[in-house]
Coordinates of C-alpha atoms and ligand atoms in Angstrom, one line a residue:
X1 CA 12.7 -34.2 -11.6
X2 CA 10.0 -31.9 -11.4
X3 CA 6.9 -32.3 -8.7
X4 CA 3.4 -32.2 -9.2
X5 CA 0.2 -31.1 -7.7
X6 CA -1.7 -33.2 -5.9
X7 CA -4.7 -32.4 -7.9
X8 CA -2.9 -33.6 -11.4
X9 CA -4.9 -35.7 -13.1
X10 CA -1.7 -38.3 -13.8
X11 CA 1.3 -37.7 -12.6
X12 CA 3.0 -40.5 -14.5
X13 CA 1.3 -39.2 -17.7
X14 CA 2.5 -35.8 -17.5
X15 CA 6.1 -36.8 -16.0
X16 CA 6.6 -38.4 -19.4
X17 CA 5.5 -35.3 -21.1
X18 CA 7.7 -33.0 -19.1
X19 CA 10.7 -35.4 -20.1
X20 CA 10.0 -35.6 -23.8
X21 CA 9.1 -32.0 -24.9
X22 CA 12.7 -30.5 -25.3
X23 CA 13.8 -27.0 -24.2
X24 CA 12.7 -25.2 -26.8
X25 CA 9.4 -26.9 -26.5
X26 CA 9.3 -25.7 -22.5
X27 CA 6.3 -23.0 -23.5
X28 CA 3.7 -25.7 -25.0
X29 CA 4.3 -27.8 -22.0
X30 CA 3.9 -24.7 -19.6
X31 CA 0.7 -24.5 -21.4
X32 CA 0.0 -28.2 -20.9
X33 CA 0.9 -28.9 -17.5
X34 CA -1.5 -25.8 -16.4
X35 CA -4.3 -26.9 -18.4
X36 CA -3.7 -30.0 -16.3
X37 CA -3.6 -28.3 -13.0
X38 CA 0.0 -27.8 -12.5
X39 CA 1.2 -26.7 -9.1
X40 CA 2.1 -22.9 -9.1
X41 CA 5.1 -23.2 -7.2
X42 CA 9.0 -23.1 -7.1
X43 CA 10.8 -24.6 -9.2
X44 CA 8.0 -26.0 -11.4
X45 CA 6.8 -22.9 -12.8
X46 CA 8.8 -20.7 -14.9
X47 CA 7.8 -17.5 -12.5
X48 CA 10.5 -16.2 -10.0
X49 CA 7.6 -15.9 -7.4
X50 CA 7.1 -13.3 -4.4
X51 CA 6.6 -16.4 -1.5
X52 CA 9.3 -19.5 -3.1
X53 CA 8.1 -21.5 0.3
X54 CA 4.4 -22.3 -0.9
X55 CA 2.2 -23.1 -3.6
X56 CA -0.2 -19.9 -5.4
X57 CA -3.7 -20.4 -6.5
X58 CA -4.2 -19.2 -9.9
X59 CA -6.6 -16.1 -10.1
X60 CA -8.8 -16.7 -13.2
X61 CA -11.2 -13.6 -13.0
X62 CA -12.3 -11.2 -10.0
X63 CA -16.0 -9.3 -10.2
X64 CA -16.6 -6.4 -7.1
X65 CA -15.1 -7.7 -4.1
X66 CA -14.8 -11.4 -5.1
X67 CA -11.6 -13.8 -7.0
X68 CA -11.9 -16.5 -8.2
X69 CA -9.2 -19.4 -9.1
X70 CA -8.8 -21.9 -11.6
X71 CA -10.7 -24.4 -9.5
X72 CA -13.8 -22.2 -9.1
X73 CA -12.8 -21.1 -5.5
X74 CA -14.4 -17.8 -4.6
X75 CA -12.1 -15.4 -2.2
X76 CA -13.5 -12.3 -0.7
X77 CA -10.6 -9.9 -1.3
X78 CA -10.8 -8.1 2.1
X79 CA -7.9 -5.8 1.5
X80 CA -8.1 -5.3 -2.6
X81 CA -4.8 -7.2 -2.5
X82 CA -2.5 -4.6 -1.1
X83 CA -5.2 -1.9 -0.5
X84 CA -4.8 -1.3 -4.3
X85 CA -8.6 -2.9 -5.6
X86 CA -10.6 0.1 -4.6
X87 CA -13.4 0.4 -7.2
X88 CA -13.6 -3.3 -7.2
X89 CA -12.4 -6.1 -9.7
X90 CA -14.0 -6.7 -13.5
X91 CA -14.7 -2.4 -14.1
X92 CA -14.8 -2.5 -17.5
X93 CA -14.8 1.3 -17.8
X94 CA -11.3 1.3 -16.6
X95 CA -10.6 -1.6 -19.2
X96 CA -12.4 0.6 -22.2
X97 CA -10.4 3.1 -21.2
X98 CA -6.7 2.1 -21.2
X99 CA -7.7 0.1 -24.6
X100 CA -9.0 2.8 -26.4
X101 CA -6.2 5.2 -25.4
X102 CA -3.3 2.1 -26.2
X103 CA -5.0 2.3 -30.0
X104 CA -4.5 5.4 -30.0
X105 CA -1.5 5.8 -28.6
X106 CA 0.6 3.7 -26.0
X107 CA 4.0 5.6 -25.3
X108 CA 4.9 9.2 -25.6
X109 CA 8.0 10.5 -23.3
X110 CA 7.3 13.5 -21.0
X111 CA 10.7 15.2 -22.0
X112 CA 9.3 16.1 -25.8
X113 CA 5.4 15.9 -25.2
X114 CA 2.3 16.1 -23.3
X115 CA -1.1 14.0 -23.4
X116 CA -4.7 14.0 -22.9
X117 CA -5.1 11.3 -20.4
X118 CA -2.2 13.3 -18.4
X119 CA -4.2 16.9 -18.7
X120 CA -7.3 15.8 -17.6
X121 CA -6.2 13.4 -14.9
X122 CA -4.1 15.9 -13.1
X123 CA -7.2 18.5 -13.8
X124 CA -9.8 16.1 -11.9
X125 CA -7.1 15.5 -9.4
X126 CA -6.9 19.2 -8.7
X127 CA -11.1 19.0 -7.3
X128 CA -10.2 16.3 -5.7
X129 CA -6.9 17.1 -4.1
X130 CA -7.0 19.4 -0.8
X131 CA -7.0 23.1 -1.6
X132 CA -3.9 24.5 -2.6
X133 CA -2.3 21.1 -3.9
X134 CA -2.4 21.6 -7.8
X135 CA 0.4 20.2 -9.6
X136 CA 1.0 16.6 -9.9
X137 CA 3.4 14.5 -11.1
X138 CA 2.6 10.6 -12.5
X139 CA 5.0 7.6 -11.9
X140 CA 4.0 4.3 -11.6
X141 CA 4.4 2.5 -7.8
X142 CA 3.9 4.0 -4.3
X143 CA 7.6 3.7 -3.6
X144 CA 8.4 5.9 -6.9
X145 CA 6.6 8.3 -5.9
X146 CA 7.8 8.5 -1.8
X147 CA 11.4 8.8 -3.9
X148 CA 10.8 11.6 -6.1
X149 CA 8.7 13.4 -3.0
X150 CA 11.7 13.4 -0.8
X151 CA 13.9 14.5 -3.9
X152 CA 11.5 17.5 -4.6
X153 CA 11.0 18.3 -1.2
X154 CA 15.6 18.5 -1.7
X155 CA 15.6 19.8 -4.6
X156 CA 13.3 23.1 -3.7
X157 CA 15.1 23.8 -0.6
X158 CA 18.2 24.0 -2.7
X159 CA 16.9 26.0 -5.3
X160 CA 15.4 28.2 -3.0
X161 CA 18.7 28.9 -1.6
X162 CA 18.9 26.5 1.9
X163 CA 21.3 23.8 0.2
X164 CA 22.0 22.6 3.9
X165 CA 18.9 21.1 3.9
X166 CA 18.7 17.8 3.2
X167 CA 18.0 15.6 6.2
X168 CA 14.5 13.0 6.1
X169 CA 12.7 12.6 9.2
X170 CA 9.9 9.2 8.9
X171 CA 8.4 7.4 12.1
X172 CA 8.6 4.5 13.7
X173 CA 6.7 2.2 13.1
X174 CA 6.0 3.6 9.4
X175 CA 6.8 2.5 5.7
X176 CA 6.8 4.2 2.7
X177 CA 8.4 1.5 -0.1
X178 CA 11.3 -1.0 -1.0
X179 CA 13.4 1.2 -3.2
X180 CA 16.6 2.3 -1.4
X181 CA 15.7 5.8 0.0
X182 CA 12.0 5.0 0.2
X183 CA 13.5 1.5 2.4
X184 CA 15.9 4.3 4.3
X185 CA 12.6 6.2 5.4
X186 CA 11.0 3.1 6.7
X187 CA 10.9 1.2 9.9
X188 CA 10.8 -2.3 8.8
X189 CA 13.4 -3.9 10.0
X190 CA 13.2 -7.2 8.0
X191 CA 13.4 -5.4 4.9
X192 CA 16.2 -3.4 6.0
X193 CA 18.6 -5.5 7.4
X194 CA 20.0 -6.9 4.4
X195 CA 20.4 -3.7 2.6
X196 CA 21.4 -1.3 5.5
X197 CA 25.2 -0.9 4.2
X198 CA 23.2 1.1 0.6
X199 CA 20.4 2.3 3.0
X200 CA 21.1 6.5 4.0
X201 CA 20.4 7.8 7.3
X202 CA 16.9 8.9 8.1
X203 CA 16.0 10.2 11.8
X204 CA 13.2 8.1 13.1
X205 CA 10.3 9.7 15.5
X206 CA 7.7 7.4 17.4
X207 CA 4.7 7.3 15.3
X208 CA 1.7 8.4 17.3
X209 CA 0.1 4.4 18.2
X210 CA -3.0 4.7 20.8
X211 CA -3.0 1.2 21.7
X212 CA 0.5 1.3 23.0
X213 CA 0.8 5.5 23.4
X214 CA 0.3 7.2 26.6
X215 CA -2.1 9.7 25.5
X216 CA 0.3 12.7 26.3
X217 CA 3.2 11.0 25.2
X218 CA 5.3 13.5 23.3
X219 CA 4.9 10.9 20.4
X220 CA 1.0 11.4 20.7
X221 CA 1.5 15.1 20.8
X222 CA 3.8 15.4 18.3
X223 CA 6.2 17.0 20.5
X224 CA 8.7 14.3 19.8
X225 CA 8.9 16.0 16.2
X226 CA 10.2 19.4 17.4
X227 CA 12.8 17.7 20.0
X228 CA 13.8 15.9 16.9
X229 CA 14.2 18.8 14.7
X230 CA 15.8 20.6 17.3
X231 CA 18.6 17.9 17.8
X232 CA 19.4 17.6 14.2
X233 CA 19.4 21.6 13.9
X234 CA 16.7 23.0 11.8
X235 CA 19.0 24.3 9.0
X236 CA 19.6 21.0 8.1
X237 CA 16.1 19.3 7.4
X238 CA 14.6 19.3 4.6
X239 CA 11.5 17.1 5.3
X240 CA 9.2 15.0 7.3
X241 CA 7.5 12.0 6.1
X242 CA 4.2 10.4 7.6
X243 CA 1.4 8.6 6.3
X244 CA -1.9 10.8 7.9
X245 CA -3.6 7.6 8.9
X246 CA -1.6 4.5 10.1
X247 CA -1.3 1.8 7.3
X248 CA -0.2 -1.3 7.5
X249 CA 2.5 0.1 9.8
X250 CA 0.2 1.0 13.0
X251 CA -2.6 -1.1 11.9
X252 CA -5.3 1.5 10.7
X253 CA -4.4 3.6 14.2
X254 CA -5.8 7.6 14.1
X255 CA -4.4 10.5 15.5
X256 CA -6.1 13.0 17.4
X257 CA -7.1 16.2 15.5
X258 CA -4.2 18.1 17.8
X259 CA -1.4 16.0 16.5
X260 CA -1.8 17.2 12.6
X261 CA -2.3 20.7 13.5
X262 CA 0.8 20.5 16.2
X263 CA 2.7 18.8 13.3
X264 CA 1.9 21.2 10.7
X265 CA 2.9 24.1 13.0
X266 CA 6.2 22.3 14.0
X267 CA 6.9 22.3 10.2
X268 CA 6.2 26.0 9.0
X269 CA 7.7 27.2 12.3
X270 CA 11.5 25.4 10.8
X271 CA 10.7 25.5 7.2
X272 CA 10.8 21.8 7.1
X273 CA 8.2 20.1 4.4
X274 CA 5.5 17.9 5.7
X275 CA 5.0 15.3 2.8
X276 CA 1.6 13.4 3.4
X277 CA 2.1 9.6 2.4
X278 CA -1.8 9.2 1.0
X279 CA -0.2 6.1 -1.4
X280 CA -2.0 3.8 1.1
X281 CA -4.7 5.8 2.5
X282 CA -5.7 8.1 -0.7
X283 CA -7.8 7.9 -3.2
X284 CA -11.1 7.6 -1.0
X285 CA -10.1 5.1 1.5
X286 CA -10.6 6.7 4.4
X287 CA -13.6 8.1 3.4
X288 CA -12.5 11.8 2.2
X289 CA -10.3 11.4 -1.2
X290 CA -7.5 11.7 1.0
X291 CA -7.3 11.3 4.3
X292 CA -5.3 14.4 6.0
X293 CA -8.4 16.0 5.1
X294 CA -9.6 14.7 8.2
X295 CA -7.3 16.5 10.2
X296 CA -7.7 20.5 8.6
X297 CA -4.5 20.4 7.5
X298 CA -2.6 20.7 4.0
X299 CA 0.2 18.9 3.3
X300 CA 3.3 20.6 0.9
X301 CA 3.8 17.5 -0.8
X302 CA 0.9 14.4 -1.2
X303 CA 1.9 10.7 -2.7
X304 CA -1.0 9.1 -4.1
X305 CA -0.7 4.9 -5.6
X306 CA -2.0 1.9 -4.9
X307 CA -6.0 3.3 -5.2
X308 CA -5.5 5.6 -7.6
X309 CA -6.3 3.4 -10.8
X310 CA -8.2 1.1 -8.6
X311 CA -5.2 -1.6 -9.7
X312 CA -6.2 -1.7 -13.6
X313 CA -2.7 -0.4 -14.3
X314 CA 0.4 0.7 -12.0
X315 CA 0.1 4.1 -11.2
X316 CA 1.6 6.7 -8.4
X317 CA 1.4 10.4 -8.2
X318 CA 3.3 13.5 -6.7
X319 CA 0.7 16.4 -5.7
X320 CA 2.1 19.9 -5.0
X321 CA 1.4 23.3 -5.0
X322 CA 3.5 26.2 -7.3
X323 CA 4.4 27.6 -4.3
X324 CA 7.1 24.4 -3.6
X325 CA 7.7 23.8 -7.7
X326 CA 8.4 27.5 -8.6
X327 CA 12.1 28.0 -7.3
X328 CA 12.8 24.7 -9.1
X329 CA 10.8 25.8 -12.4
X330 CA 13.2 29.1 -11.9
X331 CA 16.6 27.4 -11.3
X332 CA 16.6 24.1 -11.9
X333 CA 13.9 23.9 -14.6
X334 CA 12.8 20.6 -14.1
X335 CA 12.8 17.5 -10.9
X336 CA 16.0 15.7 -10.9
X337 CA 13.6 12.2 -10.8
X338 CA 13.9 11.3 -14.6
X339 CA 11.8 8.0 -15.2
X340 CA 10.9 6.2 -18.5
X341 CA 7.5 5.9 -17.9
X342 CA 6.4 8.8 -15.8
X343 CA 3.2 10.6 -17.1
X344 CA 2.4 8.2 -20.1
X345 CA -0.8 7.8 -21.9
X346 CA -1.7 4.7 -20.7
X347 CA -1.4 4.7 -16.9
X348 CA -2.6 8.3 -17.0
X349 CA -5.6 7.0 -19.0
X350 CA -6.7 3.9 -16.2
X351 CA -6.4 6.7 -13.4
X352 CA -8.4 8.9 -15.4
X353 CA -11.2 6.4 -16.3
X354 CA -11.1 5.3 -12.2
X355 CA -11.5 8.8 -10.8
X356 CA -14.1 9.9 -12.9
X357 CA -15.7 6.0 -11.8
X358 CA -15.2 7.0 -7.9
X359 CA -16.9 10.4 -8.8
X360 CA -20.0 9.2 -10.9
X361 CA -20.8 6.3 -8.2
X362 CA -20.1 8.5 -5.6
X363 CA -17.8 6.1 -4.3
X364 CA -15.9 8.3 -1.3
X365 CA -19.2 8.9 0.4
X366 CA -20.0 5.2 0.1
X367 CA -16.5 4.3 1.6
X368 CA -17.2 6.6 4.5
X369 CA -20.9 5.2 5.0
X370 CA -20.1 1.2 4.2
X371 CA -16.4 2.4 6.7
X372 CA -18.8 2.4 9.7
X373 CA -20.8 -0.1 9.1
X374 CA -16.9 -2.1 8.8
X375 CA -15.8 -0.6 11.9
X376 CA -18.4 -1.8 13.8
X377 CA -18.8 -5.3 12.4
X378 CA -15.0 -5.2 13.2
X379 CA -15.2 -4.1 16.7
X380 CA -17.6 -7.5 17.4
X381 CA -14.4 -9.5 17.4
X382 CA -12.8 -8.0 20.4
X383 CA -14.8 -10.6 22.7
X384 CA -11.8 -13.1 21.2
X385 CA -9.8 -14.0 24.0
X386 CA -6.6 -12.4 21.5
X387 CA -8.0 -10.0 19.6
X388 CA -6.7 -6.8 21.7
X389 CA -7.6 -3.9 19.6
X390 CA -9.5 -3.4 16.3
X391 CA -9.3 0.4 14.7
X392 CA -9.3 2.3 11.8
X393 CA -11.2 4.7 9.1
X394 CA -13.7 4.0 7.0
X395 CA -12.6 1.0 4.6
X396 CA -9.4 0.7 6.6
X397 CA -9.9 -1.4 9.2
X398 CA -6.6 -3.0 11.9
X399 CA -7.2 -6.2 14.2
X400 CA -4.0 -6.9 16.5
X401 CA -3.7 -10.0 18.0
X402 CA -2.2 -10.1 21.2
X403 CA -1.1 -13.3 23.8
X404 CA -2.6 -11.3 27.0
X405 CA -5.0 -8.7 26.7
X406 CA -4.5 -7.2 29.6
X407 CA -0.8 -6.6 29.7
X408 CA -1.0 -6.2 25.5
X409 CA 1.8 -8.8 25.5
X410 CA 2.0 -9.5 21.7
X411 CA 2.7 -13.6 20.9
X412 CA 6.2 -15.1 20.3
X413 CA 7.4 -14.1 16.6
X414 CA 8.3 -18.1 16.3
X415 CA 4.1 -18.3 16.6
X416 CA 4.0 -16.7 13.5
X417 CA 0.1 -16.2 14.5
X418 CA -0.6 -13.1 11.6
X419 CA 1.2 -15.7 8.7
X420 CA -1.1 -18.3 9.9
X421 CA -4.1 -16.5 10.3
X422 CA -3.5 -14.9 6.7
X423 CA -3.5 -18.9 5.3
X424 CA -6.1 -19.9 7.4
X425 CA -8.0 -17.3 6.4
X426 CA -7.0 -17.9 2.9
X427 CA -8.4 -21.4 2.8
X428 CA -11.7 -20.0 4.0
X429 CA -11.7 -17.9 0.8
X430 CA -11.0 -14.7 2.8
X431 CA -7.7 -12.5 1.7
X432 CA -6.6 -10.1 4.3
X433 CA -3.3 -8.2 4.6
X434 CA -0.8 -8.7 7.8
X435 CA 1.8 -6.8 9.4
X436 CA 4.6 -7.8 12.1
X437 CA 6.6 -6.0 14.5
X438 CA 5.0 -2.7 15.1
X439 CA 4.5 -3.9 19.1
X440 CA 8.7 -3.6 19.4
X441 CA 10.8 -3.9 16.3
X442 CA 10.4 -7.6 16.6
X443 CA 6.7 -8.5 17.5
X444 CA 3.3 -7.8 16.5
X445 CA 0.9 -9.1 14.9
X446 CA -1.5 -7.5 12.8
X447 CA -4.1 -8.3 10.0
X448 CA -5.8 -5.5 8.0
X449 CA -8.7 -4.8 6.2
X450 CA -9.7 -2.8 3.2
X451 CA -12.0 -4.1 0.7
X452 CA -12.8 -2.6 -2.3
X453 CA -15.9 0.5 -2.1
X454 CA -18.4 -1.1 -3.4
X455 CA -18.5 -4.0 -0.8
X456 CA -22.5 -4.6 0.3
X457 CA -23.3 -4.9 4.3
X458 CA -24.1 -8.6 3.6
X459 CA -20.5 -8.8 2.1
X460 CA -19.1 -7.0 5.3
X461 CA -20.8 -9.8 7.5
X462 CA -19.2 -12.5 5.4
X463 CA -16.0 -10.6 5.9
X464 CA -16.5 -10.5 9.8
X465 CA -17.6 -13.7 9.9
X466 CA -15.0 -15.6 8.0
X467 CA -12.3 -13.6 9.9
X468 CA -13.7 -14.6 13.4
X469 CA -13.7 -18.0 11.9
X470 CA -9.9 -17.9 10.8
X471 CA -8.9 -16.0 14.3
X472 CA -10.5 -18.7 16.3
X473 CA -8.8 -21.3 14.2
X474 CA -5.2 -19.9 14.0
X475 CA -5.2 -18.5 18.3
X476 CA -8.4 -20.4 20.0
Ligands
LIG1 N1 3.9 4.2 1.0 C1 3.0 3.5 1.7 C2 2.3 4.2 2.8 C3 2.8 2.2 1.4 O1 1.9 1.5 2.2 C4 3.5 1.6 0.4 C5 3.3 0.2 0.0 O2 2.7 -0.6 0.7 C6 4.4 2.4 -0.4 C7 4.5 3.7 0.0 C8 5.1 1.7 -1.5 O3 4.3 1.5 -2.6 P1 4.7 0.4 -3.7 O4 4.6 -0.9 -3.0 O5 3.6 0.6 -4.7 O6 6.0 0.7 -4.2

């Protein structure tokens, strides 16, 4: 027997209805039952949801940084979803865009031919991209394009003669997606434990976290790179993995200026490639289009998503230079990373439309000017008794919650105090991101912030304000 929402006009009405349309009738009384306020939930609804434990609100429409359900509730979306919403919701440039090019034409595959959104997309990207990164390559999620980085960074070792290299260093905490190598090079432990007989090996470094690093800890240093180099033997690495700026992962934390250039010389010294995971922190986030850029140095390989199209369609990106595609162009002639819908009109055609948006509202600067204005409204909440650090970089902003501020103890994982605090702050039309277990495998609790770049300075004290609000309600 199916269950109903409390807010159902009659439940005894539309429990008839459910029993008399037959199965071949299920559509229309999909269509029904929602017009009648319907729970979203499992089993009720026909959608195999992300979270089976609760009920969804239905998102009707979204304009800059607001979204609103099918009730009329307004949500600030504090994070753009998943750090995905940067130009902000209802840009209908971006919308023009992918409909115009559809009409014209949807689907070509990248094996026979090229196309225009393609060409000029990866041509704006090259002005955008830092120096020396020219090339790029278009798939459609974040964890696509972390895949076919750490097969290209493979594949032009071994067609540049070093086929022994072939080992993946990544950092703990860090992640860089849920497909199986992408998982592999990622330190989330709840993820991984169910797949870790398919997951390969990756060697895991400390990720540099100043909260909870020393501040000449060889992981702050990035000492703790060589000495991992060094153990696997050089001749055997192909690659390291990092995002420049801590997502999700370390909660917006920054590296000093010394780290990046001590990385980068750690990598040309052994020949091992420094890919720069930008698919959270690209795209203008950080306030430069991508945020290595803070720290002088280039990258050999760049992964750009989430941002990229501002969210109107899916779409990831691989940015190199010739220098690390010409052995392959030479020997292999093409990357092993054959996908249906790399490079297609469409997506190529949204990420086209958003770039050119970001450049002609001067959105980057914005992010970086608006980013301070964040990180200090932020920064009031430390005098909460739990919040123990806030950080970040321009529109990425990282609160961690913590049971004693002075010891940096994090809370119980049974408290499940960055779940709650994401619901509580839900129901008071706030939507932030959390992340757990950066503190030690286990614990941590984290909520993030990233609105879209066209968030107002009254919009930012909502945003402070209704997070207080939902800290002091979840901790005290
Ligand atoms: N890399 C980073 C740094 C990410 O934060 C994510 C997703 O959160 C990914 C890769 C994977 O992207 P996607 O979820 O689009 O596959």
């Amino acid at each position: 027997m199916a269950r109903f929402s409390s807010h159902c006009p009659d439940k005894v009405v539309l429990e008839r209805v459910t029993k008399r349309f037959r199965r071949e009738s299920l559509p229309e009384c999909h269509e029904l039952c929602f017009s009648w306020g319907m729970a979203h939930r499992y089993p009720e609804s026909a959608v195999f949801y992300r979270d089976l434990t609760r009920e969804l609100p239905l998102i009707t429409h979204g304009q800059g940084v607001w979204l609103y359900d099918e009730s009329g509730k307004a949500y600030l979306d504090a994070c753009g979803g998943a750090y995905v919403a940067n130009l902000g919701h209802g840009v209908s440039v971006v919308a023009d865009a992918v409909a115009e090019q559809i009409r014209k034409v949807a689907y070509v595959n990248g094996t026979a031919f090229t196309n225009a959104p393609a060409e000029a997309l990866a041509a704006e990207l090259q002005t955008l991209n830092p120096a020396g990164l020219t090339h790029t390559y278009f798939l459609s999620s974040g964890s696509e394009a972390v895949e076919a980085a750490l097969k290209l960074a493979r594949q032009h070792h071994v067609d540049s003669g070093r086929p022994s290299k072939h080992k993946i260093i990544a950092r703990t905490p860090g992640y860089h997606g849920n497909t199986l190598l992408a998982l592999s090079a990622s330190a989330r432990e709840h993820y991984k434990k169910l797949y870790g007989p398919w997951l390969v090996p990756v060697r895991m470094i400390g990720a540099p976290y100043p909260y909870r690093c020393a501040p000449d800890s060889p992981e702050m240093t990035g000492d703790v790179l060589e000495a991992a180099i060094l153990a696997e033997g050089p001749e055997t690495v192909s690659c390291f993995i990092a995002e420049p700026i801590g997502g999700s992962s370390t909660g917006g934390s920054v590296p000093t200026f010394a780290y990046w250039q001590r990385v980068r010389e750690i990598c040309d010294r052994y020949e091992v490639l420094f890919i720069a995971d930008e698919v959270l922190t690209g795209a203008g986030r950080t306030g430069t289009w991508a945020a290595i850029e803070h720290f002088g140095v280039t990258p050999d390989i760049m992964t750009l998503g989430k941002g990229l199209s501002g969210g109107y369609v899916p779409l990831s990106a691989v940015v190199t230079s010739e220098r690390i595609i010409d052995p392959i162009a030479k020997i292999s002639g093409a990357l092993k990373h054959a996908q249906t819908f790399s490079h297609t009109p469409a997506i190529c055609a949204a990420g086209l439309a958003a770039v050119r948006h970001i450049k002609a509202h001067g959105l980057i600067a914005r992010a970086a000017r608006m980013g301070e204005v964040l990180q200090n409204r932020l920064s009031t909440l430390l005098e909460l008794p739990a919040v123990g650090d806030v950080r970040g970089k321009g529109l990425l902003g990282g609160v961690e919650l913590v049971k004693d501020k002075d010891t940096k103890v994090p809370f119980a994982r049974s408290e499940k105090v960055a779940e709650r605090l994401v619901k509580n702050a839900q129901d008071l039309g706030l939507v932030l991101w959390s992340n757990i277990g950066h503190a030690d495998g286990e614990r941590g609790d984290l909520v993030m912030v990233a609105p879209p770049f066209v968030i107002t300075e009254e919009e930012i004290d909502t945003l402070a304000k209704r997070l207080g609000e939902a800290i002091v309600r979840t901790v005290g």
